[in-house]
Coordinates of C-alpha atoms in Angstrom, one line a residue:
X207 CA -3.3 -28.8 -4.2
X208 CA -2.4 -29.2 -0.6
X209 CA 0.1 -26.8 1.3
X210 CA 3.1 -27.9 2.5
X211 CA 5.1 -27.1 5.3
X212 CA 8.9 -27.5 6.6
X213 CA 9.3 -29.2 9.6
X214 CA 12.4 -31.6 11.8
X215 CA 12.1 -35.2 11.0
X216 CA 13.0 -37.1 14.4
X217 CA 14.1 -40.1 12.7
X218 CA 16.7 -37.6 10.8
X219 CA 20.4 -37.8 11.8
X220 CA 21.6 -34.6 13.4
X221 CA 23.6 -33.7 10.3
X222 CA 21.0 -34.5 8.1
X223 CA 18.6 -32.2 9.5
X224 CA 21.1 -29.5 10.0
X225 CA 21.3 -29.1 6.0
X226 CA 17.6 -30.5 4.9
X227 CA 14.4 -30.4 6.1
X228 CA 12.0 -32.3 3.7
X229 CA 8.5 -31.1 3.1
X230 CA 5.4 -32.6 5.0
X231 CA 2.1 -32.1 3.9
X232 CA 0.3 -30.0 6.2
X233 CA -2.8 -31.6 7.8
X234 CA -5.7 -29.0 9.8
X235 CA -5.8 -30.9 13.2
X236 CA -1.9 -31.9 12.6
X237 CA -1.0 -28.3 12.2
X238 CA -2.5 -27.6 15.6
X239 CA -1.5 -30.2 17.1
X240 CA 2.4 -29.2 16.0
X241 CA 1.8 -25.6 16.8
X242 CA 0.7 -26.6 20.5
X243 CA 3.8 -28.7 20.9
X244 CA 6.2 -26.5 18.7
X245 CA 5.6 -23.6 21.8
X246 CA 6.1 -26.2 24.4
X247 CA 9.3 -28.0 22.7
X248 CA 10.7 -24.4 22.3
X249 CA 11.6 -24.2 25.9
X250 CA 12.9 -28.1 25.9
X251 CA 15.1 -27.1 22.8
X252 CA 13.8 -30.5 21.2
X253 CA 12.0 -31.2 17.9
X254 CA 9.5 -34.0 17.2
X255 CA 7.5 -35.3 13.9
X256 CA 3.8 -35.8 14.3
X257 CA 3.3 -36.3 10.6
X258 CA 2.3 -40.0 9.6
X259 CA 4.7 -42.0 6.7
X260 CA 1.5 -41.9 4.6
X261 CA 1.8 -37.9 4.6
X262 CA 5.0 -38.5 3.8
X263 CA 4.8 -40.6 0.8
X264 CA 2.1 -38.5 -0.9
X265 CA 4.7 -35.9 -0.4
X266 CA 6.8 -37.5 -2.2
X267 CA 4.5 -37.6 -4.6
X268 CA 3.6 -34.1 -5.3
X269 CA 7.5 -33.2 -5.5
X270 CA 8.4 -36.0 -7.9
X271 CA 8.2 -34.3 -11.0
X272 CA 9.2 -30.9 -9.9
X273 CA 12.8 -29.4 -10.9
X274 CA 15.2 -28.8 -8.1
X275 CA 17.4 -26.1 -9.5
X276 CA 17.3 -22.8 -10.2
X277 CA 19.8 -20.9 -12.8
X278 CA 20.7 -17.7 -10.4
X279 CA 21.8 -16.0 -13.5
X280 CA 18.1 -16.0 -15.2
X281 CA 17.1 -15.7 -11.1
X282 CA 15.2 -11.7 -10.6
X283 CA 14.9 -9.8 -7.1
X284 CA 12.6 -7.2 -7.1
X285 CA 11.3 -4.5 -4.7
X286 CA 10.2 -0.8 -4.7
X287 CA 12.8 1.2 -3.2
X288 CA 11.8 5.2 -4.3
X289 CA 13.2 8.4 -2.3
X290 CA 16.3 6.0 -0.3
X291 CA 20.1 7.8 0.1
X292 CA 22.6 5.8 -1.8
X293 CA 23.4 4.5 1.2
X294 CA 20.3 2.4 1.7
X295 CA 20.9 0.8 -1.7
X296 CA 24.6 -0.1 -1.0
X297 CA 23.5 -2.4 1.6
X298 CA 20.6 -3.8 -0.5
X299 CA 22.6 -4.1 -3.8
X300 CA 26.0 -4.4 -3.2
X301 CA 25.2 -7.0 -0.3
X302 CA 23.7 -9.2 -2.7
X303 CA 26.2 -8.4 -5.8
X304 CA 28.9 -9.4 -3.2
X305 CA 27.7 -12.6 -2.8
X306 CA 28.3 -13.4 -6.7
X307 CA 24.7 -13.1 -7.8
X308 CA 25.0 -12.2 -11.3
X309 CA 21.1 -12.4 -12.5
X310 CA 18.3 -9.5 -12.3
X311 CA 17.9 -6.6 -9.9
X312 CA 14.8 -4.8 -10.8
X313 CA 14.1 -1.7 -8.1
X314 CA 11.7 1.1 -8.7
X315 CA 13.4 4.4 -7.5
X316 CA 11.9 8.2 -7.4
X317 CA 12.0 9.5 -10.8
X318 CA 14.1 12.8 -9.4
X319 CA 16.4 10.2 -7.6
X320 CA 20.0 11.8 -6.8
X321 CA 22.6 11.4 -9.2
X322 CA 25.0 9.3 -7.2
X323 CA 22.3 6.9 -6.5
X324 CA 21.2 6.3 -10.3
X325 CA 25.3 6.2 -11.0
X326 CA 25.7 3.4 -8.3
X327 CA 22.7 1.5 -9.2
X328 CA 24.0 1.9 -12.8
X329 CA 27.5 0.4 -11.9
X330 CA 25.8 -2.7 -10.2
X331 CA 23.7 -3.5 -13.4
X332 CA 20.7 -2.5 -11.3
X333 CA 17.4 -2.0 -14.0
X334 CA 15.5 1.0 -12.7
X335 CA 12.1 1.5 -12.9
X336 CA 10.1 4.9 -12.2
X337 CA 6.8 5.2 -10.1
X338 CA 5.3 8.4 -9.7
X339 CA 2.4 9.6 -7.4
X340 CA -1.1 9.9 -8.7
X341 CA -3.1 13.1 -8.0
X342 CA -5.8 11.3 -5.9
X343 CA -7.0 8.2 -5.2
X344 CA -9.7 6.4 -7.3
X345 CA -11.6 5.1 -4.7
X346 CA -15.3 6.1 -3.8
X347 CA -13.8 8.3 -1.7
X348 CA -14.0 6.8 1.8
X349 CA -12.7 4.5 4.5
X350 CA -13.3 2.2 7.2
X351 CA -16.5 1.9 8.9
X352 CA -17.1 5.0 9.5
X353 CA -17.0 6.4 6.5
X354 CA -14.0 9.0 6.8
X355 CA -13.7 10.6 3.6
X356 CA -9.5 10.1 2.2
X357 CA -6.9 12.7 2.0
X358 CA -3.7 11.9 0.6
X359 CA -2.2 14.7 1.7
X360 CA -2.9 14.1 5.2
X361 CA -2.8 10.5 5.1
X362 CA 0.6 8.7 4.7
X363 CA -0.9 5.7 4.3
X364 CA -3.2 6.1 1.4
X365 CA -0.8 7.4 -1.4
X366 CA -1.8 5.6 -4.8
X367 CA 0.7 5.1 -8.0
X368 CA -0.1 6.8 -11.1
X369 CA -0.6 4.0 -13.0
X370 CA -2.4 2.1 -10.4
X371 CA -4.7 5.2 -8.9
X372 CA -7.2 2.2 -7.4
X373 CA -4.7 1.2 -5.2
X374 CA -2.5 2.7 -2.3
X375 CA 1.1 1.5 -2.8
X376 CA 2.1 -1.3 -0.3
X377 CA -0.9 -3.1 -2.5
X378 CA -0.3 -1.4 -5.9
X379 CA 3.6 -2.8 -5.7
X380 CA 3.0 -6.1 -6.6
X381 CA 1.4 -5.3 -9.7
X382 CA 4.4 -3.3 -10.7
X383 CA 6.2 -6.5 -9.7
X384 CA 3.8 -8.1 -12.2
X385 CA 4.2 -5.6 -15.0
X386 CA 8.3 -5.8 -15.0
X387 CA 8.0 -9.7 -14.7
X388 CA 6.5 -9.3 -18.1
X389 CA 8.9 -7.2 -19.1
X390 CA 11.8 -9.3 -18.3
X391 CA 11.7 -12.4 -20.6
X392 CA 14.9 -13.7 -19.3
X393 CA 13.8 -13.6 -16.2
X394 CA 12.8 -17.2 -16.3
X395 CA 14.0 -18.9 -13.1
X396 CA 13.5 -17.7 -9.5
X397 CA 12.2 -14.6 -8.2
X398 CA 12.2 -12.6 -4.9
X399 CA 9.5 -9.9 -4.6
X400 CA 11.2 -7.9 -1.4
X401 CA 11.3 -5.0 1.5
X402 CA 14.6 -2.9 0.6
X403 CA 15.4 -0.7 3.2
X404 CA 15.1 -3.4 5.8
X405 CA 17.1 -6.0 3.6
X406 CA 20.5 -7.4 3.4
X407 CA 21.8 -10.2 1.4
X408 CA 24.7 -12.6 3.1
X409 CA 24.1 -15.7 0.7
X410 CA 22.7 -15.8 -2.8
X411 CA 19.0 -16.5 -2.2
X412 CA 18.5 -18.8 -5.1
X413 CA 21.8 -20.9 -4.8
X414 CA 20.9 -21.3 -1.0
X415 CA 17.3 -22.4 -2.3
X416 CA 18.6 -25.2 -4.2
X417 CA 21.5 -26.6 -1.7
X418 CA 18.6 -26.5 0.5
X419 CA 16.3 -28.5 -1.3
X420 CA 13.6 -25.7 -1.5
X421 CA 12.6 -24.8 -4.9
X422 CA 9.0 -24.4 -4.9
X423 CA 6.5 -22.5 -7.0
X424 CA 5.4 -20.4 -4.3
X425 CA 7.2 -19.9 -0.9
X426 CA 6.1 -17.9 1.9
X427 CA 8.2 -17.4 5.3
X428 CA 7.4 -17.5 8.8
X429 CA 8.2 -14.9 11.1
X430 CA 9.3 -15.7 15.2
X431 CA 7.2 -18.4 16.5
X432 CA 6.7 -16.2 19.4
X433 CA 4.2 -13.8 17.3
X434 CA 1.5 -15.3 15.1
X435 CA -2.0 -14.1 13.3
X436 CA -3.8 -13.1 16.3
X437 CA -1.7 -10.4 16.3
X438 CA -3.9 -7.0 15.6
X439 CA -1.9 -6.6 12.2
X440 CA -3.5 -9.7 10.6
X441 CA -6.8 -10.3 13.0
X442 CA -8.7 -7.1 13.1
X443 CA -7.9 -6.7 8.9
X444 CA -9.4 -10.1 7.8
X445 CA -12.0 -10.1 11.0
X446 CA -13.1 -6.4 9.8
X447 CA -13.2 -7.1 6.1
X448 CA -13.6 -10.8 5.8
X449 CA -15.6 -11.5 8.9
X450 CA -12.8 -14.5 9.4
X451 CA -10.8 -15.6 12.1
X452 CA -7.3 -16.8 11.4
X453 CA -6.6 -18.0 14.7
X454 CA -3.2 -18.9 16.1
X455 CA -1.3 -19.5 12.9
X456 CA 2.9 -18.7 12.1
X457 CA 2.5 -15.4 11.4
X458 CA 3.7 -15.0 7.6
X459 CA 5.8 -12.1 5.9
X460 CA 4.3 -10.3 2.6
X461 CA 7.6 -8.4 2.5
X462 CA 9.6 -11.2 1.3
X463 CA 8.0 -14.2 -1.4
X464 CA 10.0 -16.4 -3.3
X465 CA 9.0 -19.0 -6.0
X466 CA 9.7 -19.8 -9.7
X467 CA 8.3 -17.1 -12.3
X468 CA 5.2 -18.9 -12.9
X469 CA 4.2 -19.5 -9.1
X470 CA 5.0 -15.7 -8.8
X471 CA 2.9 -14.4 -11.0
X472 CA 0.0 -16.9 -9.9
X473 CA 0.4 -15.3 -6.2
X474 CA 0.6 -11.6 -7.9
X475 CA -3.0 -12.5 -9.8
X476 CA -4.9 -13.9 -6.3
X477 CA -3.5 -11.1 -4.2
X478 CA -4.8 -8.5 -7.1
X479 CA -8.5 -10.7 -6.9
X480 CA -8.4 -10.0 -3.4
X481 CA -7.5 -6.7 -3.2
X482 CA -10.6 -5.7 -5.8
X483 CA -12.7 -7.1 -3.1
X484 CA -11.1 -5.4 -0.5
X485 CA -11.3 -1.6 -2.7
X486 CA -15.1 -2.3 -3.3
X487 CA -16.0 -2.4 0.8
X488 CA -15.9 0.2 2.7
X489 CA -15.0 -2.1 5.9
X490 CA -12.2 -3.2 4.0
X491 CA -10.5 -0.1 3.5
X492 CA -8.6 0.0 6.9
X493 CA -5.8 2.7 7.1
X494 CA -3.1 0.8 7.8
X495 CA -0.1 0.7 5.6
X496 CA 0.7 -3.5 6.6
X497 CA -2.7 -4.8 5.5
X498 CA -1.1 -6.2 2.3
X499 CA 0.4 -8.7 4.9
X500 CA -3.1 -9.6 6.4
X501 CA -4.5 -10.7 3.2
X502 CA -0.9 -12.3 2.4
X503 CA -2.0 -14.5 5.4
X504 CA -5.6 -15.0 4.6
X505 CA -5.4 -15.9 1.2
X506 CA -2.5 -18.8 2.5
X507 CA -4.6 -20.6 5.2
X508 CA -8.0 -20.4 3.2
X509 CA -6.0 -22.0 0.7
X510 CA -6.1 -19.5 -2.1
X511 CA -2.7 -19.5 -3.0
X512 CA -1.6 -22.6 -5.5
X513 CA 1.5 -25.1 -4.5
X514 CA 2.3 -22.9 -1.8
X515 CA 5.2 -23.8 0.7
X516 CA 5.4 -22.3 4.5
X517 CA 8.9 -22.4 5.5
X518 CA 9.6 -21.9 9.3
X519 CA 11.7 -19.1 10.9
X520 CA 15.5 -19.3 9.9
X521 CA 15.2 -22.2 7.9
X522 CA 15.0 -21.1 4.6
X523 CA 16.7 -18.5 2.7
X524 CA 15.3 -15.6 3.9
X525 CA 15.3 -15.3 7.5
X526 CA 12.4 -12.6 8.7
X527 CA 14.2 -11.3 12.1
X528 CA 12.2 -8.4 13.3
X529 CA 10.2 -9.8 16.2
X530 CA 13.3 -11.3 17.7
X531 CA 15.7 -7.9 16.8
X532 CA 13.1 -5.7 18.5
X533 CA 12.6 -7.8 21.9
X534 CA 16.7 -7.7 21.8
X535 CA 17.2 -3.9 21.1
X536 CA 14.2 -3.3 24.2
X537 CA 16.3 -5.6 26.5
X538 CA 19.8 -3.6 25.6
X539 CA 17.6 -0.8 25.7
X540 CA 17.7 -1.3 29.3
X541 CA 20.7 -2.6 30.3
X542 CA 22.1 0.3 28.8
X543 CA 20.1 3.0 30.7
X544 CA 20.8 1.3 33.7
X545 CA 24.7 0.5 32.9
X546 CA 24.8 4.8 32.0
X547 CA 26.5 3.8 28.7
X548 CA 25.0 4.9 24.9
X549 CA 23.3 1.6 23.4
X550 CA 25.8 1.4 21.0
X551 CA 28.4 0.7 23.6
X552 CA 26.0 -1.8 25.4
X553 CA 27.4 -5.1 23.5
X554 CA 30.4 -3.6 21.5
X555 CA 33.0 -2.9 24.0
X556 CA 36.0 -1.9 21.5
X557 CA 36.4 -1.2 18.0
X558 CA 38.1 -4.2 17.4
X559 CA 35.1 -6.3 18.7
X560 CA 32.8 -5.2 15.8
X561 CA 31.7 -8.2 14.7
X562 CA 31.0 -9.8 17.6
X563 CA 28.2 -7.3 17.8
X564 CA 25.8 -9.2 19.2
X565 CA 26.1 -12.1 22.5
X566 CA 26.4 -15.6 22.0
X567 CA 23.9 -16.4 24.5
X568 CA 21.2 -15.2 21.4
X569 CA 22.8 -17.4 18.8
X570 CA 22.4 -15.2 16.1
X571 CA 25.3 -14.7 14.6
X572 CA 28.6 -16.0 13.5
X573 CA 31.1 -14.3 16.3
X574 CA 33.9 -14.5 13.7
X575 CA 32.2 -12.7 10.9
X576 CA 28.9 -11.1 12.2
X577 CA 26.9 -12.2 9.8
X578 CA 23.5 -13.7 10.8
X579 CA 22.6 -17.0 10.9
X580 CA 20.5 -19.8 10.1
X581 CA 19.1 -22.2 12.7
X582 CA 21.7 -24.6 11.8
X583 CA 24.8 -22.2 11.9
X584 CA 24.9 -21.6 8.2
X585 CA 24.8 -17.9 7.1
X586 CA 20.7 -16.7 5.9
X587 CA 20.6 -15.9 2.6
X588 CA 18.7 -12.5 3.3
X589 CA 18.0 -10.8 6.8
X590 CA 14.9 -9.1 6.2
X591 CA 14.0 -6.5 9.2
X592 CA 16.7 -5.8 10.4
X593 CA 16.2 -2.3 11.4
X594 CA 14.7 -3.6 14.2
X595 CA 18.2 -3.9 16.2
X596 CA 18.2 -0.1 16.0
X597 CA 21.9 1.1 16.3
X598 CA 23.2 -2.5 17.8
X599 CA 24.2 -3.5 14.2
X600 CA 25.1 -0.1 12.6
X601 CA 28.9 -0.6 13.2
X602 CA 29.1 -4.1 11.7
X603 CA 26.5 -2.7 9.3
X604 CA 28.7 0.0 8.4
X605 CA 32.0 -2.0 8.4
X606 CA 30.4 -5.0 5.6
X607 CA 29.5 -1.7 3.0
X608 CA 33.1 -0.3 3.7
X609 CA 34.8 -3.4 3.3
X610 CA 32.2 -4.2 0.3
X611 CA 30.6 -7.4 2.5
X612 CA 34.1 -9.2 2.5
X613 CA 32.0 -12.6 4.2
X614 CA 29.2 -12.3 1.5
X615 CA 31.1 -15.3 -0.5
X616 CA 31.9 -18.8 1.5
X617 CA 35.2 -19.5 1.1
X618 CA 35.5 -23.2 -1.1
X619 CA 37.1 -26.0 1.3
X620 CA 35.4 -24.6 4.5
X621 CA 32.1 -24.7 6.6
X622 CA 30.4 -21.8 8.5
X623 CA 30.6 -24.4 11.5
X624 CA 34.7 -24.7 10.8
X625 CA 35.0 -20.9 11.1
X626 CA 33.7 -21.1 14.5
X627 CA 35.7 -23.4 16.1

């Protein structure tokens, strides 16, 4: 079935397209066509629709028959989150407990794990799952090119699950993800296979999903339009392995996938087939931890992936920040040095300006609240990469897990866009 992709309808009304952007069906030479003007609009601020109303009804078509709602309470989020301080899951869990989501947290942690986090995790109805380290790798005992033989105790980035010895872990996770699917009947509804450390929750993901009109089998997220799959992390992967050139394409994030339980554990069963032909080449065996998101974007734009949906950057429920965070925390980075103030006092100027911890001039965030926002104002379900603004967000960061996220739950009556004015 064809992909589909989010994108602005001109004929829209601004309002309209603030709160829904309806699903066009992606066409080759359309796609580059919008990615050419997408970068050009960008610096005009303007949005325009190149898709045809024949592309639009057979759009209509696809999504007729599909259900548009999602029970959050039979809704699952897992992720793999082993060897983390407590701290790291009180932003994880309790950010997305604060928001009211009452359904499944599934989180593999170190089977030695301290006793304050299994407590915590315990207290936020948290099912823990254990993933220990295999001896060696079952692999034939080298990689790349070359030939160079694999040491997993000198290489960080070729450590393989017991249970999964054929696999180093950023691959061998999503079969875990797999396995606990299975073992989670009421799980029946959405699911979020996620990043934890680099996660935070502002919204209930699957709620958000359905007031925004995007519950799909499969969804995959776009990063910042200003980085895409010529990038080294997806192009030398697939062009070493696949001998295939992506080309400029929105870069996509493996760290965070959404979809209903069936479209998840399709995607989990195509990213295993590919990663079997990836174990059995020696070209394919590049040492680099992030090549789970290479094939992620291979297998969507050769069309492997079934009913999948590409939702562009912040406008969706999870909102992928990293590119933009870093390019922000190089530019304080500077200003900083050569203001001769710490980088924490570079945007911050009191303690009683915490949340305004970022300028307006990036509209990124609600001033009165902090918390990080959509493209059209509204607060993103999930900030995923976030690390990436370095200390710049550590006192609001700090503040939301003291104050247990007090802006995690919109308040009935009012509007994000009310709070600001």
């Amino acid at each position: 079935m064809a992909k589909v992709h989010y994108e602005f309808d001109i004929h829209l009304s601004q309002d309209i397209a603030k709160t829904h952007l309806p699903p066009l069906i992606n066409g080759q030479s359309q796609h580059e066509k919008r990615k050419i003007f997408d970068e050009q609009a960008a610096k005009q601020d303007i949005k325009k629709d190149y898709y045809s109303n024949d592309e639009k009804q057979q759009h209509n078509l696809l999504t007729a028959s599909k259900s548009n709602h999602w029970d959050s309470s039979k809704s699952a989020v897992l992720g793999l989150a082993t060897g983390y301080p407590r701290y790291v899951y009180e932003g994880f869990v309790g950010s997305l407990r604060a928001t009211g989501f009452s359904g499944h947290i599934i989180l593999a942690i170190a089977k030695n794990a301290p006793d304050d986090v299994v407590s915590y995790l315990k207290e936020q109805n948290v099912t823990m799952k254990h993933v220990e380290r295999a001896e060696k790798c079952t692999y034939d005992g080298a990689i790349g090119e070359k030939g160079v033989p694999i040491d997993m105790n000198e290489s960080h980035e070729w450590n393989c699950p017991k249970d999964y010895p054929d696999y180093k872990i950023t691959w061998s996770r999503f079969l875990y993800y797999r396995d606990w699917l299975n073992d989670c009947p009421s799980c029946t509804d959405g699911v979020i296979l996620t990043d934890v450390r680099d996660a935070f929750f502002q919204r209930d993901p699957f709620v958000t999903a359905v007031e925004r009109n995007q519950v799909h089998p499969l969804m995959v997220f776009q990063e910042s339009p200003e980085t895409d799959t010529e990038h080294w992390l997806t192009d030398w992967p697939v062009s070493a392995c696949r001998k295939h050139k992506l080309g400029k394409k929105p870069m996509l994030c493996s760290g965070s996938v959404m979809g209903s339980r069936e479209g998840i554990l399709d995607y989990i069963d195509v990213m295993e087939e590919e990663f079997k032909y990836w174990t059995q080449r020696e070209n394919c065996r590049i040492d680099n931890r992030g090549d789970d998101q290479s094939i992620h974007n291979y297998l969507y734009y050769t069309d492997r992936f079934k009913n999948a949906v590409s939702i562009p950057h912040r406008h969706g429920p999870i909102h992928v920040v990293g590119y933009q965070a870093a390019r922000i925390f190089e530019n304080a980075t500077k200003e900083a040095k050569d203001a001769g103030v710490g980088i924490g006092q570079i945007f911050i100027k009191d303690d009683n300006n915490w949340r305004e911890w970022l300028p307006r001039k990036y509209g990124l965030i609600d001033t009165n609240t902090g918390l990080i926002v959509s493209e059209d104002g509204t607060p993103s379900a999930q900030v995923h990469q976030y690390d990436r603004f370095g200390p710049l967000i550590s006192k609001w960061e700090n503040e939301m897990k003291k104050q247990g996220w007090p802006y995690n739950k919109e308040k009935k009556g009012t509007t994000n866009k009310e709070t600001q004015e």
